[in-house]
Coordinates of N, CA, C and O and ligand atoms in Angstrom, one line a residue:
X1 N -138.1 42.8 -35.4 CA -136.1 42.3 -35.5 C -135.8 42.8 -36.9 O -136.7 42.6 -38.0
X2 N -134.8 44.1 -37.1 CA -134.9 43.8 -38.7 C -133.9 42.8 -39.4 O -133.1 42.0 -38.2
X3 N -133.4 43.0 -40.4 CA -132.5 41.9 -41.0 C -130.9 41.7 -40.5 O -130.3 40.7 -40.3
X4 N -130.4 43.2 -39.9 CA -128.9 42.8 -39.8 C -129.0 41.6 -38.2 O -128.3 40.7 -38.3
X5 N -130.0 42.2 -37.5 CA -130.2 41.3 -35.9 C -130.6 40.4 -36.4 O -129.9 39.3 -35.3
X6 N -131.4 39.8 -37.4 CA -131.6 38.5 -37.4 C -130.3 37.5 -37.8 O -130.2 36.3 -37.5
X7 N -129.8 37.9 -38.9 CA -128.4 37.8 -39.3 C -127.4 37.4 -38.8 O -126.8 36.5 -38.3
X8 N -127.3 38.8 -37.8 CA -126.2 38.3 -36.5 C -127.2 37.0 -35.3 O -126.2 36.5 -34.8
X9 N -128.0 37.1 -35.2 CA -128.9 36.2 -34.2 C -128.6 34.8 -34.9 O -128.2 33.1 -34.0
X10 N -128.6 34.2 -36.3 CA -128.9 33.0 -36.4 C -127.0 32.8 -36.8 O -126.7 31.9 -36.6
X11 N -126.4 33.6 -36.8 CA -125.0 33.8 -36.7 C -124.4 33.2 -35.3 O -123.4 32.0 -35.5
X12 N -124.5 33.5 -34.4 CA -124.4 33.3 -33.0 C -125.1 31.9 -32.6 O -124.8 31.1 -32.2
X13 N -126.0 31.5 -33.4 CA -126.3 30.6 -33.0 C -125.5 29.0 -33.6 O -125.4 28.2 -33.1
X14 N -125.3 29.3 -34.6 CA -124.6 28.0 -35.4 C -123.1 28.5 -34.8 O -122.6 27.5 -34.5
X15 N -122.7 29.4 -33.5 CA -121.5 29.5 -33.2 C -121.7 28.5 -32.3 O -120.9 27.6 -31.8
X16 N -122.6 28.7 -32.0 CA -123.1 28.4 -30.4 C -122.9 26.8 -30.9 O -122.6 25.7 -29.9
X17 N -124.0 26.4 -31.6 CA -124.1 25.0 -32.2 C -122.6 24.0 -32.6 O -122.4 22.9 -32.4
X18 N -121.6 25.3 -33.6 CA -120.3 24.2 -33.9 C -119.3 24.1 -32.2 O -118.8 23.0 -32.2
X19 N -119.3 24.9 -31.4 CA -119.0 25.2 -30.2 C -119.5 23.6 -29.0 O -118.6 23.1 -28.8
X20 N -120.6 23.0 -29.1 CA -121.4 22.3 -28.3 C -121.0 21.2 -29.4 O -120.5 20.3 -28.8
X21 N -120.8 21.1 -30.4 CA -120.4 20.2 -31.2 C -118.5 19.7 -31.2 O -118.3 18.1 -30.5
X22 N -118.3 20.5 -30.9 CA -116.8 20.6 -30.2 C -116.4 19.9 -29.2 O -115.3 18.8 -28.9
X23 N -117.0 19.9 -28.1 CA -117.5 19.6 -27.2 C -117.6 18.1 -27.0 O -116.8 17.4 -26.9
X24 N -119.0 18.0 -28.0 CA -119.5 16.5 -27.5 C -118.6 15.4 -28.7 O -118.5 14.4 -28.2
X25 N -118.4 15.7 -29.8 CA -117.3 14.7 -30.7 C -115.6 14.8 -30.3 O -115.5 15.7 -30.1
X26 N -115.4 14.2 -29.0 CA -114.6 13.7 -28.6 C -113.4 13.2 -29.9 O -113.4 12.4 -30.4
X27 N -112.6 14.1 -30.6 CA -111.4 13.8 -31.5 C -110.4 13.1 -31.3 O -109.9 14.1 -30.2
X28 N -109.5 12.4 -31.7 CA -108.6 12.0 -31.2 C -107.8 11.0 -30.1 O -107.2 10.6 -29.6
X29 N -109.1 10.5 -29.6 CA -109.6 9.8 -28.7 C -108.3 8.2 -29.1 O -108.5 7.7 -30.2
X30 N -107.7 7.7 -28.2 CA -107.3 6.7 -28.2 C -108.0 5.3 -27.4 O -108.0 5.6 -26.3
X31 N -107.8 4.1 -28.0 CA -107.8 2.9 -27.2 C -106.3 2.5 -26.8 O -105.6 1.8 -27.5
X32 N -106.2 2.3 -25.5 CA -105.7 2.1 -25.0 C -105.4 0.0 -24.4 O -106.5 -0.3 -24.2
X33 N -104.7 -0.8 -25.5 CA -104.8 -1.9 -24.9 C -104.0 -2.6 -23.8 O -102.4 -2.4 -23.8
X34 N -104.4 -2.8 -22.8 CA -103.5 -2.9 -21.5 C -104.5 -4.6 -21.0 O -105.2 -4.9 -21.0
X35 N -103.3 -5.0 -19.6 CA -103.5 -6.2 -19.2 C -103.7 -6.2 -17.5 O -102.9 -5.3 -17.3
X36 N -104.7 -6.8 -16.9 CA -104.6 -6.5 -15.9 C -104.2 -6.9 -15.1 O -103.5 -8.1 -15.0
X37 N -103.4 -6.0 -14.1 CA -102.6 -6.8 -13.1 C -103.1 -7.5 -11.8 O -102.2 -8.2 -11.3
X38 N -104.2 -8.0 -11.8 CA -104.8 -8.9 -11.1 C -105.3 -10.0 -11.3 O -104.8 -11.0 -11.1
X39 N -105.9 -10.2 -12.6 CA -106.3 -11.4 -13.1 C -105.6 -11.6 -14.8 O -106.2 -12.7 -15.4
X40 N -105.4 -10.7 -15.1 CA -104.3 -10.8 -16.9 C -105.4 -10.7 -17.5 O -104.4 -11.0 -18.8
X41 N -106.8 -10.5 -17.5 CA -107.6 -10.5 -18.7 C -107.2 -9.1 -19.2 O -106.8 -7.7 -18.6
X42 N -107.5 -9.4 -21.0 CA -106.7 -8.0 -21.7 C -108.3 -6.8 -21.6 O -109.2 -7.0 -21.8
X43 N -107.8 -5.7 -21.2 CA -108.9 -4.7 -21.1 C -108.4 -3.3 -22.3 O -107.1 -3.7 -22.7
X44 N -109.7 -2.7 -23.2 CA -109.6 -1.9 -23.7 C -109.9 -0.7 -23.2 O -111.0 -0.2 -22.4
X45 N -109.4 0.3 -23.1 CA -109.6 1.6 -22.5 C -109.3 2.9 -23.0 O -107.8 2.8 -23.7
X46 N -110.6 3.7 -23.4 CA -109.9 4.6 -24.0 C -109.5 5.9 -23.3 O -109.8 6.1 -21.8
X47 N -108.9 6.7 -24.0 CA -107.8 7.7 -23.5 C -107.8 8.9 -24.1 O -108.0 8.9 -25.6
X48 N -107.8 10.4 -23.7 CA -107.3 11.4 -24.8 C -106.1 11.3 -25.4 O -105.5 10.7 -24.8
X49 N -106.3 11.8 -26.4 CA -104.6 11.8 -27.1 C -103.8 12.7 -26.4 O -103.7 13.6 -25.5
X50 N -102.5 11.6 -26.1 CA -101.6 12.3 -25.7 C -101.5 11.6 -24.1 O -100.6 12.1 -23.7
X51 N -102.5 11.1 -23.6 CA -102.0 10.6 -22.0 C -102.2 9.1 -22.4 O -102.8 8.5 -23.1
X52 N -101.2 8.9 -21.2 CA -100.8 7.2 -21.1 C -101.4 6.4 -20.5 O -101.3 5.1 -20.1
X53 N -101.4 7.4 -18.9 CA -101.9 7.0 -17.8 C -103.1 7.5 -17.6 O -103.4 8.2 -17.7
X54 N -104.7 6.3 -17.9 CA -105.6 6.4 -17.3 C -106.0 5.2 -16.1 O -105.5 3.7 -16.4
X55 N -106.9 5.9 -15.5 CA -106.9 5.0 -14.6 C -108.3 4.0 -15.5 O -109.5 4.6 -16.1
X56 N -108.4 3.1 -14.8 CA -109.7 1.9 -15.4 C -110.1 1.1 -14.5 O -109.3 0.3 -13.7
X57 N -111.1 -0.3 -14.4 CA -111.3 -0.6 -13.5 C -111.6 -1.9 -14.6 O -112.5 -1.7 -15.9
X58 N -111.1 -2.9 -14.6 CA -110.9 -4.0 -15.2 C -111.8 -4.7 -15.5 O -113.2 -4.8 -14.4
X59 N -112.3 -5.1 -17.1 CA -114.2 -5.8 -17.2 C -114.5 -7.2 -16.4 O -115.3 -7.6 -16.5
X60 N -112.9 -7.9 -16.0 CA -113.0 -9.2 -15.9 C -113.4 -9.7 -14.3 O -114.5 -9.9 -13.8
X61 N -112.5 -9.0 -13.2 CA -112.5 -8.6 -12.4 C -112.8 -7.7 -11.6 O -112.9 -7.3 -10.3
X62 N -113.0 -6.4 -11.8 CA -113.0 -5.1 -11.0 C -112.2 -4.2 -10.7 O -112.3 -3.7 -10.2
X63 N -110.7 -4.7 -10.5 CA -109.6 -4.0 -10.2 C -110.0 -3.1 -10.3 O -109.3 -2.7 -11.8
X64 N -109.5 -1.8 -9.9 CA -108.9 -0.6 -10.3 C -107.7 -0.6 -10.6 O -107.2 -0.8 -9.7
X65 N -108.0 0.6 -11.7 CA -105.9 0.3 -11.5 C -105.9 1.4 -12.9 O -106.6 2.2 -13.3
X66 N -104.4 1.3 -13.1 CA -104.1 2.2 -14.2 C -103.0 1.6 -15.6 O -102.7 0.4 -15.1
X67 N -103.7 2.6 -16.5 CA -102.9 1.6 -17.7 C -101.6 2.3 -17.2 O -101.2 3.0 -17.1
X68 N -100.3 1.2 -17.8 CA -99.3 1.6 -18.1 C -98.1 2.5 -19.4 O -98.9 1.7 -19.9
Ligands
ZN1 ZN1 -108.6 -7.9 -14.0

C-alpha cells in the first residue's frame, strides 16, 4: 500500500466513524411532560425534535397512548 492509498483509507475510516456517531448521538431530542389519560400519572416521554405526538406507555398503569 502506498502513502496515497493509506491516506485515503484513513480518511474513509474517519468519515465512516463520523457518520456512525451522527446516527448514534441523537441531538435535539426533547422530553415531553405529559399526563396519563387513564391514571393521571405524570410521564416524561422522549421525542425527536419537532415531533409533538409520540406513542408511549404509562410508567404507572401501562396504558398505551399518545402525547397530545
Ligand atoms: Zn397511567
